[in-house]
Tab-separated table of C-alpha atoms in Angstrom:
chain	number	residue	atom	x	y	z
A	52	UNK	CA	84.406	117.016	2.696
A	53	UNK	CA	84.026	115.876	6.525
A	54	UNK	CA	84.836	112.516	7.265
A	55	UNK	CA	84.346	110.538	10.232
A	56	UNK	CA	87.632	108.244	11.043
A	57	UNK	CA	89.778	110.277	9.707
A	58	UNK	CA	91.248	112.038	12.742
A	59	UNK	CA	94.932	110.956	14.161
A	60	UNK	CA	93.211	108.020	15.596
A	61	UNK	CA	92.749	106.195	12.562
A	62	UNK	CA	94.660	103.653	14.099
A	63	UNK	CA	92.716	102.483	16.527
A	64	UNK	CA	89.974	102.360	13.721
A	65	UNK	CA	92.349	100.233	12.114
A	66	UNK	CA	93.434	97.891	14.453
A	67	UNK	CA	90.561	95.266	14.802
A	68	UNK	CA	90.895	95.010	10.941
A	69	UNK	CA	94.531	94.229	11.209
A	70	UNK	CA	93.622	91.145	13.948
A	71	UNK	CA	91.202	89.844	12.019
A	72	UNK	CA	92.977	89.989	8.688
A	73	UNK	CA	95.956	88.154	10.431
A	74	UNK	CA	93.581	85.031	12.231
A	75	UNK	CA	92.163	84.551	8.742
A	76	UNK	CA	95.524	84.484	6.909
A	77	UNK	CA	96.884	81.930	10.018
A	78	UNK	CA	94.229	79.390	8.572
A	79	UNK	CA	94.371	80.846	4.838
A	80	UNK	CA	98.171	79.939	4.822
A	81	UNK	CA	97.376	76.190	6.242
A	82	UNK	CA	94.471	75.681	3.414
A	83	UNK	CA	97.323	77.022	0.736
A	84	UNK	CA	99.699	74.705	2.311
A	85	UNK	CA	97.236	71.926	1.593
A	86	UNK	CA	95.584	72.720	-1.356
A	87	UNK	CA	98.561	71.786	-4.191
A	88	UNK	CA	99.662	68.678	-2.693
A	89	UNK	CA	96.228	67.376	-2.097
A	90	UNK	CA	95.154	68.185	-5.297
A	91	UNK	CA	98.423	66.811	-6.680
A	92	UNK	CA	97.756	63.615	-4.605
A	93	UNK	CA	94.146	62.707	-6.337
A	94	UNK	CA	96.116	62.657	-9.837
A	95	UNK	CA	95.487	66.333	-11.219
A	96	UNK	CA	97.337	67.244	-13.918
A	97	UNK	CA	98.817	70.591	-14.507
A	98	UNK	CA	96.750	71.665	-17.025
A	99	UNK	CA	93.213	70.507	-14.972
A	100	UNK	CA	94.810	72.639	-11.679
A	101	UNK	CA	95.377	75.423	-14.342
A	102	UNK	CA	91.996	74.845	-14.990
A	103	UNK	CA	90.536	74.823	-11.828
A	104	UNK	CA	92.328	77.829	-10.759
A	105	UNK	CA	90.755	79.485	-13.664
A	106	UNK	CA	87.572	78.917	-12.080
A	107	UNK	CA	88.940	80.318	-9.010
A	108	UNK	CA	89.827	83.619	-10.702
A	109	UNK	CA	87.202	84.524	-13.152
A	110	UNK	CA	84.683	83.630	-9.403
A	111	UNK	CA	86.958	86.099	-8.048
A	112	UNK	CA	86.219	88.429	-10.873
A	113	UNK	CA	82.416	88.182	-9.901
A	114	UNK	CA	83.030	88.959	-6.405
A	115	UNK	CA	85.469	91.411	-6.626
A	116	UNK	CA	82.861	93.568	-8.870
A	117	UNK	CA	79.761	93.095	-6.748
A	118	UNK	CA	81.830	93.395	-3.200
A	119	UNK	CA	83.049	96.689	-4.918
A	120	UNK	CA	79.723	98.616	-5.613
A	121	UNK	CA	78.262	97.026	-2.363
A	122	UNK	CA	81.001	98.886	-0.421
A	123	UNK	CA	80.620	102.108	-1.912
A	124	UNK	CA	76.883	101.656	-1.537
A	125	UNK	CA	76.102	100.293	1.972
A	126	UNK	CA	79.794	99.770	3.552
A	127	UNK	CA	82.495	97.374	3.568
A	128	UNK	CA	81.743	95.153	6.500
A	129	UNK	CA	78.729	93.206	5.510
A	130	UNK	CA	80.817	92.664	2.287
A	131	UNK	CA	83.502	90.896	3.906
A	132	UNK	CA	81.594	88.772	6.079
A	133	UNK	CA	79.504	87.420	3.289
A	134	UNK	CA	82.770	86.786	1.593
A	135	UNK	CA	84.599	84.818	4.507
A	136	UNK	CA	81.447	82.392	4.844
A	137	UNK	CA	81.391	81.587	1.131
A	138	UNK	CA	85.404	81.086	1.120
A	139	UNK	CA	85.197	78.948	4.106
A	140	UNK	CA	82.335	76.757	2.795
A	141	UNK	CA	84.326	76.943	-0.607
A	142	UNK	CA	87.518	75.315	1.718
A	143	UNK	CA	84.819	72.336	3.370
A	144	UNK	CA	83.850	71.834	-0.107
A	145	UNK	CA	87.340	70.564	-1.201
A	146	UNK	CA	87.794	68.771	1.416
A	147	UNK	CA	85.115	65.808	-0.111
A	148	UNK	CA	87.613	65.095	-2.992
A	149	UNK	CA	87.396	64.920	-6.773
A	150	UNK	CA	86.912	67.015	-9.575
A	151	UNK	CA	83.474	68.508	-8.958
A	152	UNK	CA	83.814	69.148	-5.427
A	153	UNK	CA	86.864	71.426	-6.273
A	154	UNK	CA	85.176	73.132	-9.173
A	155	UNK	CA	82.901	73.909	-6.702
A	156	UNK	CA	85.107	74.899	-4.349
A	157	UNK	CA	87.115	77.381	-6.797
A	158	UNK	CA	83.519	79.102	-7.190
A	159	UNK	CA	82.736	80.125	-3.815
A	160	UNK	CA	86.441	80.547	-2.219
A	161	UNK	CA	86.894	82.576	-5.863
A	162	UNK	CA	83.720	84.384	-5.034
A	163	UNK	CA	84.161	85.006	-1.627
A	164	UNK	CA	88.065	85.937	-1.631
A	165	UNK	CA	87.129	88.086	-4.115
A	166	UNK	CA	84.778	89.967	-2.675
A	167	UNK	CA	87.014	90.305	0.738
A	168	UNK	CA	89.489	91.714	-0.740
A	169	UNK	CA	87.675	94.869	-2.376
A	170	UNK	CA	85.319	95.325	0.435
A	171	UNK	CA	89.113	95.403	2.883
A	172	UNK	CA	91.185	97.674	0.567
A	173	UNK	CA	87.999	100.171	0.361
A	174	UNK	CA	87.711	100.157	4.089
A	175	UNK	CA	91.424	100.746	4.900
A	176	UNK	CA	91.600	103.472	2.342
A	177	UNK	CA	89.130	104.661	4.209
A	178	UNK	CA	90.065	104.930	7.482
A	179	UNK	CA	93.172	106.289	7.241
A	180	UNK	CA	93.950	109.999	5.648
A	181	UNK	CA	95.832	110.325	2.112
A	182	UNK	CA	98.906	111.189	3.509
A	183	UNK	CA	99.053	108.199	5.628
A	184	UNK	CA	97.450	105.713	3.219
A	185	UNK	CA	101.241	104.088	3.259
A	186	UNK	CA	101.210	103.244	6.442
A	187	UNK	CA	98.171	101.693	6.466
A	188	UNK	CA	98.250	99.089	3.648
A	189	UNK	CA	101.447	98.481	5.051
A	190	UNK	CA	100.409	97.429	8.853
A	191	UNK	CA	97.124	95.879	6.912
A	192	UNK	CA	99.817	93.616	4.726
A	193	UNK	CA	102.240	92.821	7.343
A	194	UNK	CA	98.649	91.818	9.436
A	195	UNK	CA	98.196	88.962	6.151
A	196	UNK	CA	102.211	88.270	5.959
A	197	UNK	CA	102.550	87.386	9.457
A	198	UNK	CA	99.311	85.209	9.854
A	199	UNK	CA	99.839	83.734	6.858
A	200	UNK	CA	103.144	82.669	7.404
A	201	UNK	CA	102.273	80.845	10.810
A	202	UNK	CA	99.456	79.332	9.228
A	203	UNK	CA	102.140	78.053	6.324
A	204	UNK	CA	104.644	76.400	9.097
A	205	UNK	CA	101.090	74.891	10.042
A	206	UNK	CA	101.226	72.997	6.886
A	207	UNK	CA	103.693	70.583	9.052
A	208	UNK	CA	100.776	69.550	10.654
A	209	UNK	CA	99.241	67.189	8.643
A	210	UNK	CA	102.566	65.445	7.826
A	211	UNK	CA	102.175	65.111	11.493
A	212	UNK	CA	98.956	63.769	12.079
A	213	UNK	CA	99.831	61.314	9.090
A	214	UNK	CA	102.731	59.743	10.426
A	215	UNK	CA	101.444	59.670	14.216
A	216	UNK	CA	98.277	57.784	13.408
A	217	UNK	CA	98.441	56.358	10.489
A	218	UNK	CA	96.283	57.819	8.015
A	219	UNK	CA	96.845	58.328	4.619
A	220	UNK	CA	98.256	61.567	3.903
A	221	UNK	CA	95.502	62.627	1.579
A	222	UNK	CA	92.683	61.581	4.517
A	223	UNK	CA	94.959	64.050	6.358
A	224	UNK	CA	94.879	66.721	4.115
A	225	UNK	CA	91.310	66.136	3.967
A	226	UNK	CA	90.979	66.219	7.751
A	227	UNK	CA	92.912	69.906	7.658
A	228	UNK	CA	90.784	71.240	4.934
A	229	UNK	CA	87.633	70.530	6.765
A	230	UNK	CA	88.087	71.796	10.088
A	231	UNK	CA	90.177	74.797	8.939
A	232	UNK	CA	87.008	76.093	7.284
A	233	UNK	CA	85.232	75.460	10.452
A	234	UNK	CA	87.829	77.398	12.580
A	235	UNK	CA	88.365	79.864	9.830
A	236	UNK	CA	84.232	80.814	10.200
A	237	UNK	CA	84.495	80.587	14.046
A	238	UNK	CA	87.941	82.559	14.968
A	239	UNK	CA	87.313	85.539	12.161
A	240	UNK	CA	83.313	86.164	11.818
A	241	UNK	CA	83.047	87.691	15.415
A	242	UNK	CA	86.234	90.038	14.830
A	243	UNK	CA	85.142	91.053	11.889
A	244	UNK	CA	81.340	92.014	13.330
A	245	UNK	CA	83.299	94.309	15.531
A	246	UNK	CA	84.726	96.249	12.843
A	247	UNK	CA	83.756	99.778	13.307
A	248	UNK	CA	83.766	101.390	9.695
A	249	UNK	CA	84.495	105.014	8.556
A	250	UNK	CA	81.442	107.059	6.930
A	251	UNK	CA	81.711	110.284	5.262
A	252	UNK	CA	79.362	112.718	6.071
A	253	UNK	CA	78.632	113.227	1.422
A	254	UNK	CA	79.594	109.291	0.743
A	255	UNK	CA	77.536	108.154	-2.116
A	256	UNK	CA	74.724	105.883	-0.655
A	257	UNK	CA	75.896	106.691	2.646
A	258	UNK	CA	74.924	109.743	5.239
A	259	UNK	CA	74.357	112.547	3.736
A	260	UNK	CA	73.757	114.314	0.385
A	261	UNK	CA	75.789	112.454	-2.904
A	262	UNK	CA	78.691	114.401	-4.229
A	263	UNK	CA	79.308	114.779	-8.095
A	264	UNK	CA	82.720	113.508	-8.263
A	265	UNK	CA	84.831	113.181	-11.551
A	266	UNK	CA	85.779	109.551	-12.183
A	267	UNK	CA	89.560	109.925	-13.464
A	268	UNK	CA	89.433	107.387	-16.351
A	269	UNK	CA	92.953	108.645	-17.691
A	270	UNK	CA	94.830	107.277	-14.842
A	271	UNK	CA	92.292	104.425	-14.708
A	272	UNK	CA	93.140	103.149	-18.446
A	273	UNK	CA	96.873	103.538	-17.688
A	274	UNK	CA	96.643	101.566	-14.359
A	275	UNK	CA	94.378	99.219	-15.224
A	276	UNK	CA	96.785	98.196	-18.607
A	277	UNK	CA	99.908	97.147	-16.282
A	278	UNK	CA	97.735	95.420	-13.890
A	279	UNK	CA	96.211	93.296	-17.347
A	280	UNK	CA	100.437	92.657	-17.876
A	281	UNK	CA	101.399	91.482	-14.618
A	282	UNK	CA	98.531	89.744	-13.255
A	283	UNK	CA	98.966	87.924	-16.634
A	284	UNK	CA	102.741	87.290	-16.543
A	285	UNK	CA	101.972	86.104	-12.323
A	286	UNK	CA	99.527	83.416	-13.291
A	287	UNK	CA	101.513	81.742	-16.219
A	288	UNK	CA	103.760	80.871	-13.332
A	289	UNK	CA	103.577	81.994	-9.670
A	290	UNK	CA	100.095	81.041	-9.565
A	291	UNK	CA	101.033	77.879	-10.285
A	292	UNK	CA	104.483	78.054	-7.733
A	293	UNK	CA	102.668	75.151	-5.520
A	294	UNK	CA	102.093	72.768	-8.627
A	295	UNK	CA	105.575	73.438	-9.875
A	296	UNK	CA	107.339	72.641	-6.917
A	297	UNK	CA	105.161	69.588	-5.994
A	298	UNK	CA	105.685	68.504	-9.819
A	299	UNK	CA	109.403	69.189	-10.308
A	300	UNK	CA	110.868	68.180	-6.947
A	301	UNK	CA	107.717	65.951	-5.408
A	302	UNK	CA	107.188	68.063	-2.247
A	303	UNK	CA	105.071	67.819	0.121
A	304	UNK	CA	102.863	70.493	2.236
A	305	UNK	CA	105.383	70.400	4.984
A	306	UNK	CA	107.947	71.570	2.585
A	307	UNK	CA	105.788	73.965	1.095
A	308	UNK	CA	104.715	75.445	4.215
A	309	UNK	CA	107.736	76.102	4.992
A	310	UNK	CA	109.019	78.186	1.973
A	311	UNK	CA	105.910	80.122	2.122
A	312	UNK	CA	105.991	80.584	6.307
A	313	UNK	CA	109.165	82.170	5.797
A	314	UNK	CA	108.580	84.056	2.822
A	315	UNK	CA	105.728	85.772	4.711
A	316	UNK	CA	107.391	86.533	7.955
A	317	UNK	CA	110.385	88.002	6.237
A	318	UNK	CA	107.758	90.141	4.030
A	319	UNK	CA	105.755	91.388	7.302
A	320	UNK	CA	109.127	92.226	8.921
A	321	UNK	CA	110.075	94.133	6.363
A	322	UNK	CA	106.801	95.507	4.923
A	323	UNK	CA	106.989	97.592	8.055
A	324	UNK	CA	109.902	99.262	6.716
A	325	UNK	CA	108.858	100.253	3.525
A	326	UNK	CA	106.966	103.720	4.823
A	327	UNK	CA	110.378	104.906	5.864
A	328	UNK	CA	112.226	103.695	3.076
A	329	UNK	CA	109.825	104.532	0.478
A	330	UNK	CA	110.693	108.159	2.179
A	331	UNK	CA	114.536	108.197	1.232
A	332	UNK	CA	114.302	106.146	-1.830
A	333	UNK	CA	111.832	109.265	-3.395
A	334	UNK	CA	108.156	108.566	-2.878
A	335	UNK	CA	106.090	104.880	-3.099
A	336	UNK	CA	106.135	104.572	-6.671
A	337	UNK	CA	110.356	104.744	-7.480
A	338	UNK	CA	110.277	102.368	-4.711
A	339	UNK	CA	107.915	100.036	-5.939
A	340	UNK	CA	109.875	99.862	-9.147
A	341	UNK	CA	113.694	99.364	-7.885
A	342	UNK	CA	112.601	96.793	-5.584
A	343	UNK	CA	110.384	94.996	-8.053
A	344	UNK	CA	112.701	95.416	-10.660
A	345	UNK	CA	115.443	93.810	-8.780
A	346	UNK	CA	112.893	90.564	-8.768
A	347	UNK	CA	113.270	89.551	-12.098
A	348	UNK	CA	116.488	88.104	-12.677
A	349	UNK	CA	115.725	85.824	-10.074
A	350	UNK	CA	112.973	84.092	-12.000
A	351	UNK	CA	114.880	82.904	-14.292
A	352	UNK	CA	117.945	81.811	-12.024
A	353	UNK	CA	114.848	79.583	-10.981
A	354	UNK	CA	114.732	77.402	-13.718
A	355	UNK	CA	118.685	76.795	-14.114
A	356	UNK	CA	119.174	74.836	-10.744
A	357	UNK	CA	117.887	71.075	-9.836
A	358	UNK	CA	117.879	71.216	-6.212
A	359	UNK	CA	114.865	72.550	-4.113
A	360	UNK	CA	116.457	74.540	-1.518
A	361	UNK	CA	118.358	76.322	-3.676
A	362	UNK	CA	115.409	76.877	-6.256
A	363	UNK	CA	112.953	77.811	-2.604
A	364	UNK	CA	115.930	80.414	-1.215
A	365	UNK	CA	115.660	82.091	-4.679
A	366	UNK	CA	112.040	82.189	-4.889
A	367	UNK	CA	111.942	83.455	-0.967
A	368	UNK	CA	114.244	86.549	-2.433
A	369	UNK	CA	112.307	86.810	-5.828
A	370	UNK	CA	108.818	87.041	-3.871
A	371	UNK	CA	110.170	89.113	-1.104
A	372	UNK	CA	111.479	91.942	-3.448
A	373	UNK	CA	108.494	91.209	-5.884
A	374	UNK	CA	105.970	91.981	-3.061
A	375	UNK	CA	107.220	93.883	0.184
A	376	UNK	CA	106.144	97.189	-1.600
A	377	UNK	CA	102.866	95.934	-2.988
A	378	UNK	CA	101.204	97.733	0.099
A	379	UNK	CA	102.901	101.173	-1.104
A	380	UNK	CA	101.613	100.571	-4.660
A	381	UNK	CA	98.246	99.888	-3.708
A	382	UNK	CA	98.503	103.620	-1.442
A	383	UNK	CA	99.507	105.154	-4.731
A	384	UNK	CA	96.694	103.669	-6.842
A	385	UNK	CA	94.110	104.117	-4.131
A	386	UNK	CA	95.554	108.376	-3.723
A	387	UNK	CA	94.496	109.138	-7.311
A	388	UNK	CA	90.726	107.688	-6.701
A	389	UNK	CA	88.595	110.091	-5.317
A	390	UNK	CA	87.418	108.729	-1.906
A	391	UNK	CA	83.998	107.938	-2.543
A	392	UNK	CA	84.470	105.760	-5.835
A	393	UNK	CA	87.622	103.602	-4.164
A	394	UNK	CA	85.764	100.286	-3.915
A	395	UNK	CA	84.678	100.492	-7.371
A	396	UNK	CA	88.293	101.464	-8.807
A	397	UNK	CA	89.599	98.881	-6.657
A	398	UNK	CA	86.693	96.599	-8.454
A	399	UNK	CA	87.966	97.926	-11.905
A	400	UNK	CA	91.741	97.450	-10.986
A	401	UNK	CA	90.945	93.973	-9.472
A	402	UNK	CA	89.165	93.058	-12.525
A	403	UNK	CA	92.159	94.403	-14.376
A	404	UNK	CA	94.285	91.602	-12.511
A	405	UNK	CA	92.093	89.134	-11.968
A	406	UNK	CA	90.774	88.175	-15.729
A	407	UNK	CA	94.794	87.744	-17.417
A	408	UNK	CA	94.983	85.773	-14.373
A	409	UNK	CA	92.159	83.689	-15.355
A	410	UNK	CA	93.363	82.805	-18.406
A	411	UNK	CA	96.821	82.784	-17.507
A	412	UNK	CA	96.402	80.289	-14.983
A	413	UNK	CA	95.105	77.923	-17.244
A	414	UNK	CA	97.335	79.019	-20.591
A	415	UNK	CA	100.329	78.336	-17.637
A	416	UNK	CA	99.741	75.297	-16.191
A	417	UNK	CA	99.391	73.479	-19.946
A	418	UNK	CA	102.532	75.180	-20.427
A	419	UNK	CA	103.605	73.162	-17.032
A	420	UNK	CA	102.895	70.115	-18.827
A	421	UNK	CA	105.207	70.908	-22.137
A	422	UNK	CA	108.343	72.381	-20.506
A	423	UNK	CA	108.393	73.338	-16.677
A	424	UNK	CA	110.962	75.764	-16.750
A	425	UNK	CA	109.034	77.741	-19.568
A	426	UNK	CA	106.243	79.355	-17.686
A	427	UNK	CA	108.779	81.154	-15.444
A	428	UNK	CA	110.762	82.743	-18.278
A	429	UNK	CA	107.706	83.710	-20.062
A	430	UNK	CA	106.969	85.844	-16.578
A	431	UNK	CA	110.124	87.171	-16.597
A	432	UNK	CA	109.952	88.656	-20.003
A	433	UNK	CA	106.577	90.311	-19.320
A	434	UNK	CA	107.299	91.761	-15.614
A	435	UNK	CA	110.218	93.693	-17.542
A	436	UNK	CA	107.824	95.585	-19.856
A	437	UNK	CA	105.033	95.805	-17.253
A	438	UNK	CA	107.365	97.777	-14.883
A	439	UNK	CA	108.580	99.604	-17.801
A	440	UNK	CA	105.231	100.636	-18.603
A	441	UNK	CA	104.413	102.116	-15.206
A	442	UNK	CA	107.780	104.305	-15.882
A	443	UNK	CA	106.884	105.652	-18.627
A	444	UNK	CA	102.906	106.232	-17.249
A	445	UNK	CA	103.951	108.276	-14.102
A	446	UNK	CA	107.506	110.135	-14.789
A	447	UNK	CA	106.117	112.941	-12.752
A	448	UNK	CA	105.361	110.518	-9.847
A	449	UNK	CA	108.485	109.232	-10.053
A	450	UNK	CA	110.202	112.808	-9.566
A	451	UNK	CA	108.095	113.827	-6.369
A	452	UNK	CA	109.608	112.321	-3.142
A	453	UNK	CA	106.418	112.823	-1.303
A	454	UNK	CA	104.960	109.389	0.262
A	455	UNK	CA	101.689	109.793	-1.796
A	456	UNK	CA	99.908	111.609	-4.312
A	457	UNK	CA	97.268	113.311	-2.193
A	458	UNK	CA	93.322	113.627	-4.262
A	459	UNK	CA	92.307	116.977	-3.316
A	460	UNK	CA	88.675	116.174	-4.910
């Protein structure tokens, strides 16, 4: 199969993805910043934020399926613009205040985060070769780390603009909300229409004649089973992580923006890294798993302090180690797809993630409201048998020390 993009400069193909991906995470980690506290502020219990973020998944859900077909069908970059208008429109809607304004809000940023992030993980796989596929969802998640985390320092900023004029802080939230969405839609739309996106000379619905191409359902079933366990066992608590802070220790976003700003920066320093050292520790995979592995204890240490610093600098080390070798996870998923059905798996394995999350968002933040120590424990327990699951799916994967399981078609 010929495919256009797929020559050594891949990176340069690359590379206006990676800017725009970071501007849109600079304001993304300011709206995040925001979004608990203010929500918080207007009297939301846990189990209503549970709720709304519930919304925000099962929207997700939606988008993530139709941006998936789309992209296999007609390309990835109409995809994610649609997608960054309806999350920024979802981000002005908040901004009004009240319960309907952020239902509506979970709906299209749900909708429209959901579809981005298909449409993007279909395009990078695309653009770079198999071998390299590493690499790439590496630079692409450093690109989100490191915007994001200058967009979470940003969440200083209306702490500022509260105590220099005045305001109420939850006018100033309201303030950020709004014109992020604004900025958001002006800084990333015109990167984005520059995007210059890989086509394969026999993609389906592209080019070109269609190719019969064997849909491995196997390795689909097994995948999509620990993504059901984790995403589940990540929304009865981390999901929540902004709630529970704000709850148990009564922070505000300037606090919050600052755990998260340097949880992200550490992450894109070291998600750089993890090519290299997924090389000496035997392959993406055994990597994935020691380093993820090493998270868990750390969840629970969590819940047996009383003092915010100490419970952010565990969760900093928890998240890092959680998450720096997402990126070479997502290579290994994305190398047993063949290439022209990758933004529906990615659909499938989103949908795999995104639906426990759904309910687990809500089924965690009532838990929030009996004991808020338990949803973290609960998370614990059901990371360990996720990550022994994936063990004992892919032993073989596990023995090869090559960077990626290559699909030869």
């Amino acid at each position: 199969m010929v495919v256009w993009g797929m020559g050594e400069d891949w990176l340069d193909r690359l590379w206006p993805v990676l800017v725009a991906a970071f501007a849109s995470q600079v304001i993304g980690g300011l709206l995040w910043s925001v979004y608990a506290p203010f929500l918080r502020g207007q009297g939301f219990s846990g189990t209503l934020y549970g709720v709304i973020g519930s919304v925000s998944v099962f929207s997700s859900v939606a988008g993530s399926l139709v941006g998936g077909w789309v992209s296999d069908r007609y390309g990835s970059r109409g995809v994610i613009i649609a997608g960054v208008v309806s999350w920024s429109v979802g981000a002005a809607v908040l901004s009004l205040g009240g319960l309907y304004p952020a239902l509506a809000s979970s709906v299209l940023s749900g909708f429209g985060g959901g579809a981005v992030w298909v449409a993007v993980a279909a395009l990078v796989s695309r653009t770079a070769p198999d071998a390299e596929l590493d690499k790439a969802f590496s630079y692409m998640n450093a690109a989100n780390l490191f915007g994001g985390a200058l967009g979470s320092f940003m969440g200083w900023l209306p702490i500022i603009y509260s105590r220099a004029t005045g305001a109420p802080l939850l006018e100033s939230y309201r303030l950020f909300l709004a014109v992020g969405a604004a900025v958001l839609l002006a800084v990333t739309l015109p990167l984005y229409a520059r995007v210059r996106e890989p086509r394969a000379a026999c993609a389906v619905g592209v080019d070109g004649p269609r190719r019969r191409v064997s849909v491995p359902w196997r390795t689909i079933y097994k995948l999509f089973l620990v993504e059901l366990v984790i995403g589940f066992g990540a929304a009865l608590s981390i999901h929540n992580i902004d709630y529970y802070f704000a709850l148990k220790y009564g922070v505000t976003s300037a606090e919050l923006g600052t755990t998260f700003g340097v949880q992200e920066a550490a992450m894109g320093v070291l998600t750089l890294y993890m090519p290299r050292f997924s090389r000496r520790v035997g392959g993406p995979l055994r990597t994935y798993l020691v380093l993820t592995g090493s998270s868990v204890p750390l969840l629970v240490a969590m819940t047996l302090v009383d003092s915010f610093p100490v419970a952010a600098a565990l969760y900093i080390v928890r998240t890092i180690l959680m998450n720096v070798a997402s990126p070479l996870y997502q290579a290994f998923q994305m190398s047993l797809i063949p290439w022209e059905l990758r933004g529906r798996g990615s659909s499938l394995l989103g949908l795999a993630w995104q639906v426990p999350v759904g309910l687990g968002r809500s089924v965690g933040g009532a838990l929030l409201d009996i004991d808020v120590e338990l949803p973290l424990r609960v998370t614990a327990l059901l990371y360990t048998a996720a990550l022994s699951m994936l063990a004992a799916f892919f032993p073989d994967h596990l023995r090869k020390r090559s960077t990626a399981a290559t699909h030869r078609g």
